[in-house]
Amino acid sequence: MRKTLYLILTILALTGCKKEIDFDFHEVEPVVVIEGRVTNEGAVVTVTQSRSVTDSVRPHCLPGAVVTITTEGNTTTLPYDAASNSYRSATAGVAGNTYQLDVDFAGHHYEASAYMPLAAPILSADFFWMSMLDERMLVYELWAVDPYPAERNHYWYRIDRISHHPHFEGQKHTEPYRWGVLDDRGSPPGMVFLDMMSASEKMMDKDEEEHWKSILYDGDSIACQLMTIDRPVYEYFSSLRAGQRGGANPRSNISGGCLGYFAAGSVTRTDTIVFKRSSVREWKERQ
């Protein structure tokens, strides 16, 4: 039932009507934005400022902040790294620990804490055709092991793409393709299940410019990362997705009057899939 409802909503979103709407955006003073995470792969924090909604320039991480992460009485200072446009440390986080972030910047102090759950080992990830109503949908399906089968658990995922298609000439680098959050409700006991709709077969056949970012092309490289997160971070990202549609900022879990978030999580990654449309199989329910 959950899958059927999700598919119907997705088809409606992909095939819905369009209407031009003019918005009168009001300019406001820039606000500090802090985005940070500590994982089993290290720690990275960016300090930027908010910008006008009409400004398409990617924000640059600002130097001059003092950034530290503390756990179990041990404090690590993250140096500014101009090459990666961030403050970072290679020190890996440890599941089961709570981490505190402290940032001092431009005379202001910001802080947050987050708990780091165990990782969810990925079992499989692949693309399938799934029939729904009069459509065939390209579905990305991922299965992982739930690290806490008796508890409600929360996850963030990001699917990246490298495309060599002529539509994306000059963009042969990793770009986010899809991202989102989920919990383990509706998954079989002890499992984590993600089904992500990519595009309909009709959409792929028409290949219209407005859908290029959704359509996958032969030769596209696809990889996914799955991170276990605590509930406050899950709620932040959930409100961020809702805010993207409604124009509202999510409430930060960082105190001090800034935007952004701080997460502690365990990351697992899939192998890279080189997409080939003719090799995609029909979906069959997992036994």
PDB file of C-alpha atoms in Angstrom:
ATOM      1  CA  MET A   1       0.000   0.000   0.000  1.00  0.00           C
ATOM      2  CA  ARG A   2       2.819   2.385   0.914  1.00  0.00           C
ATOM      3  CA  LYS A   3       4.554   1.731  -2.406  1.00  0.00           C
ATOM      4  CA  THR A   4       1.330   2.157  -4.406  1.00  0.00           C
ATOM      5  CA  LEU A   5       0.497   5.512  -2.811  1.00  0.00           C
ATOM      6  CA  TYR A   6       4.062   6.707  -3.310  1.00  0.00           C
ATOM      7  CA  LEU A   7       3.972   5.764  -6.985  1.00  0.00           C
ATOM      8  CA  ILE A   8       0.666   7.535  -7.582  1.00  0.00           C
ATOM      9  CA  LEU A   9       1.955  10.730  -5.957  1.00  0.00           C
ATOM     10  CA  THR A  10       5.165  10.535  -7.967  1.00  0.00           C
ATOM     11  CA  ILE A  11       3.351  10.098 -11.287  1.00  0.00           C
ATOM     12  CA  LEU A  12       1.090  13.035 -10.509  1.00  0.00           C
ATOM     13  CA  ALA A  13       4.135  15.167  -9.667  1.00  0.00           C
ATOM     14  CA  LEU A  14       5.938  14.205 -12.855  1.00  0.00           C
ATOM     15  CA  THR A  15       2.950  14.760 -15.134  1.00  0.00           C
ATOM     16  CA  GLY A  16       1.183  17.661 -13.410  1.00  0.00           C
ATOM     17  CA  CYS A  17       0.202  20.946 -15.025  1.00  0.00           C
ATOM     18  CA  LYS A  18       2.546  23.935 -15.029  1.00  0.00           C
ATOM     19  CA  LYS A  19       1.697  27.577 -14.396  1.00  0.00           C
ATOM     20  CA  GLU A  20       3.946  30.617 -14.490  1.00  0.00           C
ATOM     21  CA  ILE A  21       3.892  32.497 -11.174  1.00  0.00           C
ATOM     22  CA  ASP A  22       5.695  35.750 -10.449  1.00  0.00           C
ATOM     23  CA  PHE A  23       7.056  36.216  -6.928  1.00  0.00           C
ATOM     24  CA  ASP A  24       8.037  39.491  -5.284  1.00  0.00           C
ATOM     25  CA  PHE A  25      11.081  38.480  -3.217  1.00  0.00           C
ATOM     26  CA  HIS A  26      12.110  40.807  -0.392  1.00  0.00           C
ATOM     27  CA  GLU A  27      15.825  41.324   0.211  1.00  0.00           C
ATOM     28  CA  VAL A  28      17.020  40.688   3.792  1.00  0.00           C
ATOM     29  CA  GLU A  29      20.360  40.997   5.551  1.00  0.00           C
ATOM     30  CA  PRO A  30      22.638  37.943   5.148  1.00  0.00           C
ATOM     31  CA  VAL A  31      22.514  35.363   7.945  1.00  0.00           C
ATOM     32  CA  VAL A  32      25.332  33.001   8.942  1.00  0.00           C
ATOM     33  CA  VAL A  33      24.758  29.455   7.646  1.00  0.00           C
ATOM     34  CA  ILE A  34      26.634  26.556   9.275  1.00  0.00           C
ATOM     35  CA  GLU A  35      26.477  23.061   7.788  1.00  0.00           C
ATOM     36  CA  GLY A  36      28.467  20.399   9.590  1.00  0.00           C
ATOM     37  CA  ARG A  37      28.738  16.689   9.993  1.00  0.00           C
ATOM     38  CA  VAL A  38      30.968  14.171  11.697  1.00  0.00           C
ATOM     39  CA  THR A  39      30.921  10.624  10.319  1.00  0.00           C
ATOM     40  CA  ASN A  40      33.001   7.460  10.195  1.00  0.00           C
ATOM     41  CA  GLU A  41      34.775   9.157   7.256  1.00  0.00           C
ATOM     42  CA  GLY A  42      35.838  12.313   9.117  1.00  0.00           C
ATOM     43  CA  ALA A  43      34.399  15.729   9.906  1.00  0.00           C
ATOM     44  CA  VAL A  44      33.562  18.666   7.642  1.00  0.00           C
ATOM     45  CA  VAL A  45      31.980  22.039   8.420  1.00  0.00           C
ATOM     46  CA  THR A  46      31.192  24.987   6.150  1.00  0.00           C
ATOM     47  CA  VAL A  47      30.489  28.538   7.308  1.00  0.00           C
ATOM     48  CA  THR A  48      28.733  30.701   4.713  1.00  0.00           C
ATOM     49  CA  GLN A  49      26.120  33.442   4.557  1.00  0.00           C
ATOM     50  CA  SER A  50      22.606  33.318   3.186  1.00  0.00           C
ATOM     51  CA  ARG A  51      22.061  34.969  -0.181  1.00  0.00           C
ATOM     52  CA  SER A  52      19.236  36.267  -2.307  1.00  0.00           C
ATOM     53  CA  VAL A  53      16.944  33.599  -3.763  1.00  0.00           C
ATOM     54  CA  THR A  54      17.744  35.035  -7.201  1.00  0.00           C
ATOM     55  CA  ASP A  55      21.517  34.642  -6.670  1.00  0.00           C
ATOM     56  CA  SER A  56      22.713  31.455  -8.385  1.00  0.00           C
ATOM     57  CA  VAL A  57      26.375  31.825  -7.346  1.00  0.00           C
ATOM     58  CA  ARG A  58      27.483  28.967  -5.108  1.00  0.00           C
ATOM     59  CA  PRO A  59      28.381  30.301  -1.621  1.00  0.00           C
ATOM     60  CA  HIS A  60      32.026  30.195  -0.586  1.00  0.00           C
ATOM     61  CA  CYS A  61      33.097  28.949   2.842  1.00  0.00           C
ATOM     62  CA  LEU A  62      34.275  31.908   4.922  1.00  0.00           C
ATOM     63  CA  PRO A  63      37.703  31.764   6.617  1.00  0.00           C
ATOM     64  CA  GLY A  64      38.349  33.171  10.082  1.00  0.00           C
ATOM     65  CA  ALA A  65      36.084  30.905  12.146  1.00  0.00           C
ATOM     66  CA  VAL A  66      37.275  28.763  15.068  1.00  0.00           C
ATOM     67  CA  VAL A  67      35.607  25.382  14.614  1.00  0.00           C
ATOM     68  CA  THR A  68      35.899  22.548  17.147  1.00  0.00           C
ATOM     69  CA  ILE A  69      34.212  19.189  17.654  1.00  0.00           C
ATOM     70  CA  THR A  70      34.219  17.563  21.100  1.00  0.00           C
ATOM     71  CA  THR A  71      33.349  14.046  22.275  1.00  0.00           C
ATOM     72  CA  GLU A  72      34.257  11.978  25.315  1.00  0.00           C
ATOM     73  CA  GLY A  73      36.267  14.931  26.657  1.00  0.00           C
ATOM     74  CA  ASN A  74      38.448  15.127  23.525  1.00  0.00           C
ATOM     75  CA  THR A  75      38.366  18.255  21.369  1.00  0.00           C
ATOM     76  CA  THR A  76      39.475  18.433  17.734  1.00  0.00           C
ATOM     77  CA  THR A  77      40.024  21.781  15.996  1.00  0.00           C
ATOM     78  CA  LEU A  78      39.082  21.752  12.315  1.00  0.00           C
ATOM     79  CA  PRO A  79      41.485  23.879  10.236  1.00  0.00           C
ATOM     80  CA  TYR A  80      40.256  25.879   7.258  1.00  0.00           C
ATOM     81  CA  ASP A  81      41.044  24.114   3.970  1.00  0.00           C
ATOM     82  CA  ALA A  82      40.768  26.457   0.991  1.00  0.00           C
ATOM     83  CA  ALA A  83      41.143  23.602  -1.520  1.00  0.00           C
ATOM     84  CA  SER A  84      37.984  21.847  -0.280  1.00  0.00           C
ATOM     85  CA  ASN A  85      36.167  25.083   0.618  1.00  0.00           C
ATOM     86  CA  SER A  86      35.519  23.903   4.192  1.00  0.00           C
ATOM     87  CA  TYR A  87      36.850  23.273   7.683  1.00  0.00           C
ATOM     88  CA  ARG A  88      37.724  19.608   7.991  1.00  0.00           C
ATOM     89  CA  SER A  89      39.420  16.829   9.917  1.00  0.00           C
ATOM     90  CA  ALA A  90      40.260  13.276   8.904  1.00  0.00           C
ATOM     91  CA  THR A  91      39.521  12.024  12.428  1.00  0.00           C
ATOM     92  CA  ALA A  92      36.699   9.495  12.082  1.00  0.00           C
ATOM     93  CA  GLY A  93      33.671   9.583  14.324  1.00  0.00           C
ATOM     94  CA  VAL A  94      32.708   6.591  16.460  1.00  0.00           C
ATOM     95  CA  ALA A  95      29.153   5.235  16.572  1.00  0.00           C
ATOM     96  CA  GLY A  96      27.566   5.500  20.006  1.00  0.00           C
ATOM     97  CA  ASN A  97      29.199   8.835  20.832  1.00  0.00           C
ATOM     98  CA  THR A  98      27.557  12.237  21.124  1.00  0.00           C
ATOM     99  CA  TYR A  99      29.429  15.061  19.395  1.00  0.00           C
ATOM    100  CA  GLN A 100      29.352  18.774  20.172  1.00  0.00           C
ATOM    101  CA  LEU A 101      30.097  21.408  17.557  1.00  0.00           C
ATOM    102  CA  ASP A 102      31.345  24.869  18.601  1.00  0.00           C
ATOM    103  CA  VAL A 103      31.863  27.663  16.098  1.00  0.00           C
ATOM    104  CA  ASP A 104      33.153  31.142  16.937  1.00  0.00           C
ATOM    105  CA  PHE A 105      32.793  33.539  14.025  1.00  0.00           C
ATOM    106  CA  ALA A 106      32.647  37.332  13.711  1.00  0.00           C
ATOM    107  CA  GLY A 107      32.121  37.821  17.443  1.00  0.00           C
ATOM    108  CA  HIS A 108      29.321  35.255  17.746  1.00  0.00           C
ATOM    109  CA  HIS A 109      29.257  31.766  19.249  1.00  0.00           C
ATOM    110  CA  TYR A 110      27.253  28.888  17.789  1.00  0.00           C
ATOM    111  CA  GLU A 111      26.916  25.357  19.141  1.00  0.00           C
ATOM    112  CA  ALA A 112      25.052  22.097  18.587  1.00  0.00           C
ATOM    113  CA  SER A 113      25.194  18.432  19.523  1.00  0.00           C
ATOM    114  CA  ALA A 114      24.241  15.230  17.704  1.00  0.00           C
ATOM    115  CA  TYR A 115      24.302  11.510  18.476  1.00  0.00           C
ATOM    116  CA  MET A 116      26.033   9.116  16.047  1.00  0.00           C
ATOM    117  CA  PRO A 117      24.099   5.847  15.459  1.00  0.00           C
ATOM    118  CA  LEU A 118      25.498   2.620  14.035  1.00  0.00           C
ATOM    119  CA  ALA A 119      25.821   2.201  10.268  1.00  0.00           C
ATOM    120  CA  ALA A 120      23.250   0.444   8.085  1.00  0.00           C
ATOM    121  CA  PRO A 121      25.227  -1.967   5.846  1.00  0.00           C
ATOM    122  CA  ILE A 122      23.928  -1.851   2.265  1.00  0.00           C
ATOM    123  CA  LEU A 123      22.909  -5.217   0.808  1.00  0.00           C
ATOM    124  CA  SER A 124      21.903  -4.246  -2.718  1.00  0.00           C
ATOM    125  CA  ALA A 125      21.029  -1.306  -4.958  1.00  0.00           C
ATOM    126  CA  ASP A 126      19.807  -1.360  -8.566  1.00  0.00           C
ATOM    127  CA  PHE A 127      17.359   0.098 -11.092  1.00  0.00           C
ATOM    128  CA  PHE A 128      14.097  -1.578 -12.121  1.00  0.00           C
ATOM    129  CA  TRP A 129      11.068  -0.892 -14.309  1.00  0.00           C
ATOM    130  CA  MET A 130       7.868  -0.777 -12.300  1.00  0.00           C
ATOM    131  CA  SER A 131       4.434  -0.641 -13.962  1.00  0.00           C
ATOM    132  CA  MET A 132       1.833   1.653 -12.440  1.00  0.00           C
ATOM    133  CA  LEU A 133      -1.456   2.720 -14.050  1.00  0.00           C
ATOM    134  CA  ASP A 134      -0.489   3.349 -17.707  1.00  0.00           C
ATOM    135  CA  GLU A 135       3.141   4.219 -16.920  1.00  0.00           C
ATOM    136  CA  ARG A 136       6.405   2.357 -16.548  1.00  0.00           C
ATOM    137  CA  MET A 137       8.547   4.044 -13.936  1.00  0.00           C
ATOM    138  CA  LEU A 138      12.298   3.771 -13.530  1.00  0.00           C
ATOM    139  CA  VAL A 139      12.836   2.920  -9.857  1.00  0.00           C
ATOM    140  CA  TYR A 140      16.039   2.934  -7.811  1.00  0.00           C
ATOM    141  CA  GLU A 141      15.699   0.290  -5.094  1.00  0.00           C
ATOM    142  CA  LEU A 142      18.088  -0.021  -2.155  1.00  0.00           C
ATOM    143  CA  TRP A 143      18.108  -2.547   0.688  1.00  0.00           C
ATOM    144  CA  ALA A 144      20.179  -2.261   3.863  1.00  0.00           C
ATOM    145  CA  VAL A 145      20.365  -3.845   7.314  1.00  0.00           C
ATOM    146  CA  ASP A 146      18.557  -1.992  10.105  1.00  0.00           C
ATOM    147  CA  PRO A 147      21.175  -1.551  12.890  1.00  0.00           C
ATOM    148  CA  TYR A 148      18.489  -1.265  15.608  1.00  0.00           C
ATOM    149  CA  PRO A 149      15.628  -3.604  14.619  1.00  0.00           C
ATOM    150  CA  ALA A 150      13.607  -2.937  17.788  1.00  0.00           C
ATOM    151  CA  GLU A 151      13.700   0.868  17.450  1.00  0.00           C
ATOM    152  CA  ARG A 152      12.513   3.596  15.092  1.00  0.00           C
ATOM    153  CA  ASN A 153      15.553   4.657  13.061  1.00  0.00           C
ATOM    154  CA  HIS A 154      16.212   7.542  10.693  1.00  0.00           C
ATOM    155  CA  TYR A 155      18.309   7.880   7.558  1.00  0.00           C
ATOM    156  CA  TRP A 156      19.541  10.471   5.087  1.00  0.00           C
ATOM    157  CA  TYR A 157      20.509   9.442   1.560  1.00  0.00           C
ATOM    158  CA  ARG A 158      22.109  11.105  -1.428  1.00  0.00           C
ATOM    159  CA  ILE A 159      22.362   9.706  -4.946  1.00  0.00           C
ATOM    160  CA  ASP A 160      25.135  11.214  -7.071  1.00  0.00           C
ATOM    161  CA  ARG A 161      25.522  11.190 -10.830  1.00  0.00           C
ATOM    162  CA  ILE A 162      28.386  11.729 -13.244  1.00  0.00           C
ATOM    163  CA  SER A 163      27.015  12.205 -16.761  1.00  0.00           C
ATOM    164  CA  HIS A 164      28.888  12.283 -20.055  1.00  0.00           C
ATOM    165  CA  HIS A 165      25.766  12.938 -22.102  1.00  0.00           C
ATOM    166  CA  PRO A 166      25.924  15.898 -24.549  1.00  0.00           C
ATOM    167  CA  HIS A 167      23.087  17.571 -22.603  1.00  0.00           C
ATOM    168  CA  PHE A 168      25.593  18.105 -19.786  1.00  0.00           C
ATOM    169  CA  GLU A 169      28.640  19.075 -21.816  1.00  0.00           C
ATOM    170  CA  GLY A 170      31.254  20.623 -19.573  1.00  0.00           C
ATOM    171  CA  GLN A 171      29.678  19.091 -16.441  1.00  0.00           C
ATOM    172  CA  LYS A 172      31.618  15.837 -16.175  1.00  0.00           C
ATOM    173  CA  HIS A 173      31.885  15.889 -12.395  1.00  0.00           C
ATOM    174  CA  THR A 174      29.847  14.512  -9.527  1.00  0.00           C
ATOM    175  CA  GLU A 175      26.497  16.226  -9.079  1.00  0.00           C
ATOM    176  CA  PRO A 176      23.703  15.419  -6.607  1.00  0.00           C
ATOM    177  CA  TYR A 177      20.904  13.607  -8.448  1.00  0.00           C
ATOM    178  CA  ARG A 178      18.463  12.915  -5.600  1.00  0.00           C
ATOM    179  CA  TRP A 179      18.507  13.257  -1.827  1.00  0.00           C
ATOM    180  CA  GLY A 180      16.049  12.745   0.977  1.00  0.00           C
ATOM    181  CA  VAL A 181      15.343  11.264   4.385  1.00  0.00           C
ATOM    182  CA  LEU A 182      13.408   8.207   5.483  1.00  0.00           C
ATOM    183  CA  ASP A 183      12.752   6.059   8.503  1.00  0.00           C
ATOM    184  CA  ASP A 184      12.234   2.312   8.759  1.00  0.00           C
ATOM    185  CA  ARG A 185       8.438   2.367   8.946  1.00  0.00           C
ATOM    186  CA  GLY A 186       6.988   0.073   6.288  1.00  0.00           C
ATOM    187  CA  SER A 187      10.230  -1.879   5.879  1.00  0.00           C
ATOM    188  CA  PRO A 188      10.429  -5.601   6.689  1.00  0.00           C
ATOM    189  CA  PRO A 189      11.743  -6.319  10.221  1.00  0.00           C
ATOM    190  CA  GLY A 190      15.481  -5.782  10.444  1.00  0.00           C
ATOM    191  CA  MET A 191      15.672  -4.102   7.030  1.00  0.00           C
ATOM    192  CA  VAL A 192      15.880  -0.610   5.564  1.00  0.00           C
ATOM    193  CA  PHE A 193      14.139  -0.115   2.225  1.00  0.00           C
ATOM    194  CA  LEU A 194      14.415   2.835  -0.166  1.00  0.00           C
ATOM    195  CA  ASP A 195      12.450   3.064  -3.412  1.00  0.00           C
ATOM    196  CA  MET A 196      13.187   6.246  -5.356  1.00  0.00           C
ATOM    197  CA  MET A 197      11.335   7.172  -8.534  1.00  0.00           C
ATOM    198  CA  SER A 198      13.642   8.468 -11.258  1.00  0.00           C
ATOM    199  CA  ALA A 199      11.551   9.153 -14.369  1.00  0.00           C
ATOM    200  CA  SER A 200       8.783   7.606 -16.415  1.00  0.00           C
ATOM    201  CA  GLU A 201       9.519   5.702 -19.612  1.00  0.00           C
ATOM    202  CA  LYS A 202       7.482   8.263 -21.576  1.00  0.00           C
ATOM    203  CA  MET A 203       9.525  11.089 -20.096  1.00  0.00           C
ATOM    204  CA  MET A 204      12.754   9.361 -21.076  1.00  0.00           C
ATOM    205  CA  ASP A 205      11.487   8.747 -24.613  1.00  0.00           C
ATOM    206  CA  LYS A 206      10.456  12.398 -25.115  1.00  0.00           C
ATOM    207  CA  ASP A 207      13.760  13.676 -23.651  1.00  0.00           C
ATOM    208  CA  GLU A 208      12.515  17.233 -23.147  1.00  0.00           C
ATOM    209  CA  GLU A 209      14.953  19.785 -21.734  1.00  0.00           C
ATOM    210  CA  GLU A 210      12.836  20.507 -18.660  1.00  0.00           C
ATOM    211  CA  HIS A 211      13.335  16.869 -17.576  1.00  0.00           C
ATOM    212  CA  TRP A 212      17.045  16.422 -18.373  1.00  0.00           C
ATOM    213  CA  LYS A 213      18.013  16.538 -14.705  1.00  0.00           C
ATOM    214  CA  SER A 214      15.608  13.694 -13.908  1.00  0.00           C
ATOM    215  CA  ILE A 215      16.322  11.473 -16.908  1.00  0.00           C
ATOM    216  CA  LEU A 216      19.169   8.987 -16.719  1.00  0.00           C
ATOM    217  CA  TYR A 217      21.193   8.323 -19.870  1.00  0.00           C
ATOM    218  CA  ASP A 218      23.340   5.395 -20.925  1.00  0.00           C
ATOM    219  CA  GLY A 219      26.805   5.846 -19.464  1.00  0.00           C
ATOM    220  CA  ASP A 220      25.699   7.861 -16.426  1.00  0.00           C
ATOM    221  CA  SER A 221      27.553   6.742 -13.281  1.00  0.00           C
ATOM    222  CA  ILE A 222      25.297   6.426 -10.230  1.00  0.00           C
ATOM    223  CA  ALA A 223      26.334   5.930  -6.598  1.00  0.00           C
ATOM    224  CA  CYS A 224      24.442   6.318  -3.338  1.00  0.00           C
ATOM    225  CA  GLN A 225      25.459   7.062   0.222  1.00  0.00           C
ATOM    226  CA  LEU A 226      23.212   6.173   3.154  1.00  0.00           C
ATOM    227  CA  MET A 227      23.777   7.777   6.564  1.00  0.00           C
ATOM    228  CA  THR A 228      22.093   6.881   9.845  1.00  0.00           C
ATOM    229  CA  ILE A 229      21.112  10.049  11.731  1.00  0.00           C
ATOM    230  CA  ASP A 230      19.399  10.961  14.980  1.00  0.00           C
ATOM    231  CA  ARG A 231      15.826  12.212  15.049  1.00  0.00           C
ATOM    232  CA  PRO A 232      16.526  15.986  15.372  1.00  0.00           C
ATOM    233  CA  VAL A 233      18.625  15.898  12.197  1.00  0.00           C
ATOM    234  CA  TYR A 234      15.934  13.846  10.443  1.00  0.00           C
ATOM    235  CA  GLU A 235      13.351  16.467  11.395  1.00  0.00           C
ATOM    236  CA  TYR A 236      15.639  19.246  10.115  1.00  0.00           C
ATOM    237  CA  PHE A 237      16.012  17.645   6.678  1.00  0.00           C
ATOM    238  CA  SER A 238      12.302  16.792   6.545  1.00  0.00           C
ATOM    239  CA  SER A 239      11.413  20.429   7.188  1.00  0.00           C
ATOM    240  CA  LEU A 240      14.052  21.500   4.664  1.00  0.00           C
ATOM    241  CA  ARG A 241      12.323  19.478   1.941  1.00  0.00           C
ATOM    242  CA  ALA A 242       8.963  20.905   2.934  1.00  0.00           C
ATOM    243  CA  GLY A 243      10.427  24.418   3.044  1.00  0.00           C
ATOM    244  CA  GLN A 244      11.782  24.120  -0.488  1.00  0.00           C
ATOM    245  CA  ARG A 245       8.185  23.824  -1.676  1.00  0.00           C
ATOM    246  CA  GLY A 246       6.766  26.419   0.699  1.00  0.00           C
ATOM    247  CA  GLY A 247       9.551  29.000   0.833  1.00  0.00           C
ATOM    248  CA  ALA A 248      10.311  28.612   4.549  1.00  0.00           C
ATOM    249  CA  ASN A 249      13.640  27.931   6.257  1.00  0.00           C
ATOM    250  CA  PRO A 250      13.846  24.850   8.510  1.00  0.00           C
ATOM    251  CA  ARG A 251      14.546  25.396  12.189  1.00  0.00           C
ATOM    252  CA  SER A 252      18.250  24.855  12.786  1.00  0.00           C
ATOM    253  CA  ASN A 253      19.491  22.491  15.491  1.00  0.00           C
ATOM    254  CA  ILE A 254      22.395  24.934  16.056  1.00  0.00           C
ATOM    255  CA  SER A 255      21.922  27.566  18.758  1.00  0.00           C
ATOM    256  CA  GLY A 256      23.205  31.147  18.445  1.00  0.00           C
ATOM    257  CA  GLY A 257      20.957  32.543  15.729  1.00  0.00           C
ATOM    258  CA  CYS A 258      22.182  30.947  12.497  1.00  0.00           C
ATOM    259  CA  LEU A 259      20.750  28.735   9.782  1.00  0.00           C
ATOM    260  CA  GLY A 260      21.991  25.235   8.969  1.00  0.00           C
ATOM    261  CA  TYR A 261      22.475  21.944  10.795  1.00  0.00           C
ATOM    262  CA  PHE A 262      24.964  19.705  12.563  1.00  0.00           C
ATOM    263  CA  ALA A 263      24.735  15.931  12.070  1.00  0.00           C
ATOM    264  CA  ALA A 264      26.615  12.932  13.410  1.00  0.00           C
ATOM    265  CA  GLY A 265      26.085   9.766  11.405  1.00  0.00           C
ATOM    266  CA  SER A 266      27.525   6.551  10.053  1.00  0.00           C
ATOM    267  CA  VAL A 267      27.895   6.423   6.262  1.00  0.00           C
ATOM    268  CA  THR A 268      27.726   3.396   3.998  1.00  0.00           C
ATOM    269  CA  ARG A 269      28.109   3.560   0.219  1.00  0.00           C
ATOM    270  CA  THR A 270      26.958   1.523  -2.751  1.00  0.00           C
ATOM    271  CA  ASP A 271      29.125   0.377  -5.598  1.00  0.00           C
ATOM    272  CA  THR A 272      28.919   2.617  -8.664  1.00  0.00           C
ATOM    273  CA  ILE A 273      26.363   1.616 -11.293  1.00  0.00           C
ATOM    274  CA  VAL A 274      26.972   2.567 -14.934  1.00  0.00           C
ATOM    275  CA  PHE A 275      23.444   3.033 -16.189  1.00  0.00           C
ATOM    276  CA  LYS A 276      22.336   1.163 -19.313  1.00  0.00           C
ATOM    277  CA  ARG A 277      18.651   1.389 -20.130  1.00  0.00           C
ATOM    278  CA  SER A 278      18.472  -1.844 -22.094  1.00  0.00           C
ATOM    279  CA  SER A 279      19.794  -3.786 -19.082  1.00  0.00           C
ATOM    280  CA  VAL A 280      17.141  -2.588 -16.609  1.00  0.00           C
ATOM    281  CA  ARG A 281      14.977  -5.484 -15.419  1.00  0.00           C
ATOM    282  CA  GLU A 282      11.288  -5.596 -14.526  1.00  0.00           C
ATOM    283  CA  TRP A 283      10.630  -5.137 -10.822  1.00  0.00           C
ATOM    284  CA  LYS A 284       9.647  -8.188  -8.777  1.00  0.00           C
ATOM    285  CA  GLU A 285       8.557  -8.047  -5.158  1.00  0.00           C
ATOM    286  CA  ARG A 286      11.315  -9.190  -2.823  1.00  0.00           C
ATOM    287  CA  GLN A 287      10.543 -12.571  -1.295  1.00  0.00           C
TER     288      GLN A 287
END
